Amino acid sequence: MVSIRSVPSTPSGLAAGDFPWIIEHREDRCTLCGRCTAVCPVNAIKLTYMRQRMPRLVLSSSERGSSYRTFVGIRQRTEAANRCIGCGTCEKVCPNQAIKPQPNTVSERHRFINTKGGEAWKRGGRKNEPGPSLLDKIIFNRISMLTDPALDAGRHEFSVNTLLGRVLSPEEYLRRKMTGEWIPPVREIFPFIIGSMSFGALSPNMWLGLLQGVAYCNEVLGIPVVMATGEGGCPPWVLKSPFLKYIILQIASGYFGWDEIIRAIPDMQCDPAAIEIKYGQGAKPGDGGLLMWFKVSKLIARLRGVPEGIDLPSPPVHQTLYSIEESVMKMVQSLSMAWDFKVPVYPKISGSNSAKSVLNNLVRNPYASGLLIDGIDGGTGAAYNVSMDAMGHPIASSVRECYLDLCAQGKQNEIPIFAAGGVGKNGNVTQNGLALIMLGASGVHMGKYIMQAAAGCLGSEQNRCNVCNVGICPKGITSQNPKLYRRLDPDLVAERVAETFMAINTEMKKVLAPLGRSQSLPIGMSDAIGIADKAAADQLQIKYVC
Amino acid sequence: MCRLALKTASEPFSPYTVLQAMEAMQEGYDGSGLGLLLRGLDFTDYSYKAGDPILSGIAHTEEAFHRLGSFMQDRGFELKYDHEFETDLSKIEAKDRHKYILRVYRRPEAWKSLSEDEVELQMMLTRIALRKDGEEHGGDLTAFSFWPDVAMIKEVGWPLNVGEALGLDSHRIKSRVCMAQGRQNTNWGINLYACHPFFIQGIATMTNGENTAFLPIKDWLSGKGFPGYIGYQSDSEVFAHILHYTVRQLKLPLEAYKHIITPLKTEELKDHPQGDFLLGLRNVCRRLIIDGPNAVIATLPDETCMLVMDAKKLRPATIGGKPGEWAIASEMCGVDAMIPDRDPSLDYQPMREHTIIVPPDRQEFQIWSQFDQFPLPQAA
């Protein structure tokens, strides 16, 4: 036996088994081609020499009993900076299925020391919580096929679109029509919206693919899908294109990209779908946007009007935010004015106990076109882990409270509430979205789901990958490095976007037909849903079923 | 399933003829109840003066009956006529029917200074107060309607039996309009208020089929804060309230009802002469879009009758008749029973875009299509 000369022990020393993902490598299958080590985005594995003892039974006392062989093999690095992120790119490139990452289900000690240099843990992704979400548990139980002839999801026509924009009361509408006064702009859109992901957070290829897909949905499939830009502007060629009508432009506290947008207004061929003013984000309430320096490429720098290669943290709040009345009122009004009061302008806030007070403020603001509430399960390109995991409010009860508040005032048709945050977290996107709609949302925004469905984002609820912040996305979705984003073919992303929305459209019909609904989106149809959780049922004021 | 029958004629007729039409359609329903609305009344033993409010309801106990008497007296209503039904209560199931109320009152002196709108509000509030009074006393008093020239009866049981139990076969009451519906709301549990027709400020509707969009519509109407938008023991009650909202609150023409409950699609509205207005109307009244299958039959205070279908038309209804006399029923045999001497080849079954309107002169019925020019006020 070889003696242990010293124990390599430091306070932050880790073994491979302490990391969230452990590389499982099969020596017998490996051909030492080196593809896995070349492709690993975090250099978690290396080719290294290893020595193996070859025991031998020798009768002659003049010879030693063992010999050693030296071979080349794969090893997982144990430095925290090179921890395996579980993306599985190694597995993808391996010709012999000799390597794959496995989640560490025993002890993930890495979390305790992931503060090197005093830096708290930052990552991309969203709150990691495996298992079904509350939305997954909501079922549609008011089946009307027994009391009435059934609708046929395959043959009947369904009106499933929603309205984005301020809707007047019928009395006020008729009065204004008679007097020829201003009628607020309203857009008829598909209730599943591609949520805000910025040009910067997403790679150019991803962005292009999404836009192509959205245009295809609108112009070929007749599904009026819209997408939101997130903070960071919009490429000038898009601003001046006829595709702008499918885009919700976001303005956030850093105002990145808005120089370009304002300058492009005279050249715009059409109005944007809407303007979203971001006050908060479900994934990281209290934080502004953050684009880390890794991703501030030449193109991004030009779009945002900043130097290359610097961190771009947006302030946590808008500089004008002295009070909600003043800030929201003024911003909503000025942005409405910029497009001649022809574009809906609405705020986005993070889910919170105080969402209702913002909403009530909007009800009294004649220019406010809606409210988007982003729940704690929302995703982001970069944030502190603690913000993502612990800050925020689940979306279901936040939306429900707001909706019931509007009902009490008879205003539920006037200010549409949009919900975001964890929609389709476990793949049940239509079910999650319709559950929120029946709780009172007029539509839902989805970000992470679209990355997963349209571009194959590897993120999961087991803290898989989640490196969107540092621009090393192995799929090229959230990277500004051409070597990486060229892996993503925009045409294929567009195809997946179209497929995804076609499937959502079909699934919606499959839910609505047995409920007997085809004429309008069943917003607030809470008699159709139930949950096998008494406390949640009471809180959401829906049926408890078991 | 519900069965519906409406007859409107220039000459008053006995409601029993409509009950016979219900009997003709008996195969289609469970005979669990009867709802009856009579308009344009003619009593053999009383000469009714137009404008006097008529209270319809049931006093289930003697105590409730006396309470009702003093309630009306306290508010200054003077009883002018109390219709005594020739009842034979052995023919109905319910045992707690002390007295069926059909009483004509003189308006209180205090109402003389009120405008017609205010009087109509007061009549509705009186009905609601009576209903509330009954509910507070364990449901011992039921008030169906309180309105000039309208009588209502709702009862559990086979329609013909109910008619005989109330002596309607004696033809002492006649009317120019009669709406009948033949089923208690067995979807939701038996409640007299849940039986069609539904009534609010002179407007009445009855429907067959289930309105699956009921809850969001109910939530929206309740949020309007109008005192009459209550009840909702049945999903069909919202049809009456939407019609009330359309013609009385928004003061839109009757044709707007169809555009509100089953608006045209966006692409259809793009080609419509008033597409811009109607698209806006669809948006602002979005929460009132129904989801059938339904056939909605309505009558208005001026004796106009209306029939509309839901947008997918999964419930049938037929109108037939001759000048001066028209019948609408959910089954063709119902029309046959009400007006046998008509030309059945001229019967009409409206499609999803149609509104059938029988104006008060009853000379012909109008088929109005949603795709037609909409009778708008000048400026709109």
Coordinates of N, CA and C in Angstrom, one line a residue, chain B residues 199-282:
Chain B
F199 N -87.3 37.6 -14.9 CA -88.0 38.9 -15.1 C -87.2 40.0 -14.4
I200 N -87.0 41.1 -15.1 CA -86.5 42.3 -14.4 C -87.0 43.5 -15.2
Q201 N -87.6 44.4 -14.5 CA -88.2 45.6 -15.0 C -88.9 45.5 -16.3
G202 N -89.8 44.6 -16.4 CA -90.6 44.4 -17.6 C -90.0 43.5 -18.6
I203 N -88.7 43.2 -18.5 CA -88.0 42.4 -19.5 C -88.0 40.9 -19.0
A204 N -88.3 40.0 -19.9 CA -88.3 38.6 -19.4 C -87.7 37.7 -20.5
T205 N -86.9 36.8 -20.0 CA -86.3 35.8 -21.0 C -86.5 34.4 -20.5
M206 N -86.5 33.5 -21.4 CA -86.4 32.1 -21.0 C -85.5 31.4 -22.0
T207 N -84.8 30.3 -21.6 CA -83.7 29.8 -22.3 C -83.7 28.3 -22.2
N208 N -83.3 27.6 -23.2 CA -82.9 26.2 -22.9 C -81.4 26.0 -23.2
G209 N -80.9 25.0 -22.6 CA -79.5 24.8 -22.7 C -78.7 25.4 -21.5
E210 N -77.5 25.1 -21.5 CA -76.7 25.5 -20.3 C -75.7 26.6 -20.8
N211 N -75.6 27.7 -19.9 CA -74.7 28.8 -20.2 C -73.4 28.5 -19.5
T212 N -72.5 28.0 -20.2 CA -71.2 27.6 -19.5 C -70.4 28.8 -19.1
A213 N -70.7 30.0 -19.7 CA -69.9 31.2 -19.3 C -70.6 31.9 -18.2
F214 N -71.5 31.2 -17.5 CA -72.3 31.9 -16.4 C -71.5 32.6 -15.4
L215 N -70.5 32.0 -14.8 CA -69.9 32.6 -13.6 C -69.2 33.9 -13.9
P216 N -68.3 34.0 -15.0 CA -67.7 35.3 -15.3 C -68.8 36.4 -15.6
I217 N -69.9 36.0 -16.3 CA -71.0 37.0 -16.6 C -71.6 37.4 -15.3
K218 N -71.9 36.5 -14.4 CA -72.5 36.8 -13.1 C -71.6 37.7 -12.3
D219 N -70.3 37.4 -12.3 CA -69.4 38.3 -11.5 C -69.4 39.7 -12.1
W220 N -69.5 39.8 -13.4 CA -69.4 41.1 -14.0 C -70.7 41.9 -13.7
L221 N -71.9 41.2 -13.9 CA -73.1 41.9 -13.6 C -73.3 42.3 -12.2
S222 N -72.8 41.4 -11.3 CA -72.9 41.7 -9.8 C -72.1 42.9 -9.5
G223 N -70.9 43.1 -10.2 CA -70.0 44.2 -10.0 C -70.6 45.5 -10.4
K224 N -71.7 45.5 -11.2 CA -72.2 46.8 -11.7 C -72.9 47.5 -10.6
G225 N -73.3 46.8 -9.5 CA -73.9 47.5 -8.4 C -75.3 47.9 -8.6
F226 N -76.0 47.3 -9.7 CA -77.4 47.6 -9.9 C -78.2 46.7 -9.0
P227 N -79.2 47.2 -8.2 CA -79.8 46.4 -7.2 C -80.6 45.2 -7.8
G228 N -81.0 45.3 -9.1 CA -81.8 44.2 -9.6 C -80.9 43.0 -10.1
Y229 N -79.6 43.2 -10.2 CA -78.7 42.1 -10.7 C -78.3 41.2 -9.5
I230 N -79.3 40.5 -9.0 CA -79.1 39.5 -7.9 C -79.8 38.2 -8.3
G231 N -79.7 37.3 -7.4 CA -80.3 36.0 -7.7 C -79.3 35.0 -8.2
Y232 N -79.4 34.7 -9.5 CA -78.5 33.8 -10.1 C -78.5 32.4 -9.5
Q233 N -79.7 32.0 -9.2 CA -79.9 30.6 -8.8 C -79.8 29.7 -10.0
S234 N -80.0 30.4 -11.2 CA -79.9 29.6 -12.4 C -78.9 30.3 -13.3
D235 N -78.2 29.5 -14.2 CA -77.2 30.1 -15.1 C -77.9 30.9 -16.2
S236 N -79.2 30.7 -16.3 CA -79.9 31.4 -17.4 C -80.4 32.8 -17.0
E237 N -80.4 33.1 -15.7 CA -80.9 34.4 -15.3 C -80.1 35.5 -15.9
V238 N -78.8 35.3 -16.2 CA -78.0 36.3 -16.8 C -78.5 36.8 -18.2
F239 N -79.2 35.9 -18.9 CA -79.8 36.3 -20.2 C -80.7 37.5 -20.1
A240 N -81.6 37.4 -19.0 CA -82.5 38.5 -18.8 C -81.8 39.7 -18.4
H241 N -80.8 39.6 -17.5 CA -80.1 40.8 -17.1 C -79.3 41.4 -18.2
I242 N -78.7 40.6 -19.0 CA -77.9 41.2 -20.1 C -78.9 42.0 -21.1
L243 N -80.1 41.4 -21.3 CA -81.0 42.1 -22.2 C -81.4 43.4 -21.5
H244 N -81.7 43.3 -20.2 CA -82.0 44.6 -19.5 C -80.9 45.6 -19.6
Y245 N -79.7 45.1 -19.4 CA -78.5 46.0 -19.4 C -78.4 46.6 -20.8
T246 N -78.7 45.8 -21.9 CA -78.5 46.3 -23.2 C -79.6 47.4 -23.6
V247 N -80.8 47.1 -23.3 CA -81.9 48.0 -23.7 C -82.2 49.1 -22.7
R248 N -82.0 48.8 -21.5 CA -82.4 49.8 -20.5 C -81.2 50.7 -20.0
Q249 N -80.1 50.0 -19.7 CA -79.0 50.7 -19.2 C -78.2 51.4 -20.3
L250 N -77.8 50.6 -21.3 CA -77.1 51.2 -22.4 C -78.0 51.9 -23.5
K251 N -79.2 51.6 -23.4 CA -80.2 52.2 -24.3 C -79.9 51.9 -25.7
L252 N -79.5 50.7 -26.0 CA -79.2 50.3 -27.4 C -80.4 49.6 -27.9
P253 N -80.5 49.6 -29.3 CA -81.7 48.9 -29.8 C -81.6 47.4 -29.6
L254 N -82.8 46.8 -29.7 CA -82.9 45.3 -29.4 C -81.9 44.5 -30.2
E255 N -81.6 44.9 -31.4 CA -80.7 44.2 -32.2 C -79.3 44.1 -31.6
A256 N -78.9 45.0 -30.7 CA -77.6 45.0 -30.1 C -77.4 43.8 -29.2
Y257 N -78.5 43.2 -28.7 CA -78.4 42.1 -27.8 C -77.6 41.0 -28.4
K258 N -77.9 40.7 -29.7 CA -77.2 39.6 -30.4 C -75.7 39.9 -30.5
H259 N -75.4 41.2 -30.8 CA -74.0 41.5 -31.0 C -73.3 41.5 -29.6
I260 N -74.0 41.6 -28.5 CA -73.4 41.5 -27.2 C -73.2 40.1 -26.8
I261 N -74.2 39.3 -26.9 CA -74.0 37.9 -26.3 C -73.3 37.0 -27.3
T262 N -73.4 37.2 -28.6 CA -72.7 36.4 -29.5 C -72.1 37.3 -30.6
P263 N -71.0 38.0 -30.3 CA -70.5 39.0 -31.3 C -69.9 38.2 -32.5
L264 N -69.8 38.9 -33.6 CA -69.1 38.4 -34.7 C -67.6 38.3 -34.5
K265 N -67.0 37.5 -35.3 CA -65.6 37.3 -35.3 C -64.9 38.5 -35.8
T266 N -63.6 38.7 -35.4 CA -62.9 39.9 -35.9 C -62.9 40.0 -37.4
E267 N -62.6 38.9 -38.1 CA -62.5 39.0 -39.5 C -63.9 39.3 -40.1
E268 N -65.0 38.8 -39.5 CA -66.3 39.2 -40.0 C -66.6 40.6 -39.8
L269 N -66.2 41.2 -38.6 CA -66.5 42.6 -38.3 C -65.7 43.5 -39.3
K270 N -64.5 43.0 -39.8 CA -63.8 43.9 -40.7 C -64.6 44.2 -41.9
D271 N -65.5 43.3 -42.3 CA -66.3 43.6 -43.5 C -67.6 44.2 -43.2
H272 N -67.9 44.4 -41.9 CA -69.2 44.9 -41.5 C -69.3 46.4 -41.7
P273 N -70.5 46.9 -42.2 CA -70.5 48.3 -42.3 C -70.2 49.1 -41.1
Q274 N -70.6 48.6 -39.9 CA -70.2 49.3 -38.7 C -69.2 48.5 -37.8
G275 N -68.3 47.8 -38.5 CA -67.4 46.9 -37.9 C -66.6 47.6 -36.7
D276 N -66.2 48.8 -37.0 CA -65.4 49.5 -36.0 C -66.2 49.7 -34.7
F277 N -67.4 50.2 -34.8 CA -68.2 50.3 -33.6 C -68.5 49.0 -32.9
L278 N -68.8 48.0 -33.7 CA -69.2 46.7 -33.2 C -68.0 46.0 -32.5
L279 N -66.8 46.2 -33.1 CA -65.6 45.6 -32.5 C -65.4 46.2 -31.1
G280 N -65.6 47.5 -31.0 CA -65.4 48.2 -29.7 C -66.5 47.7 -28.8
L281 N -67.7 47.5 -29.3 CA -68.8 47.1 -28.4 C -68.5 45.7 -27.9
R282 N -67.9 44.9 -28.8 CA -67.6 43.5 -28.4 C -66.5 43.5 -27.3

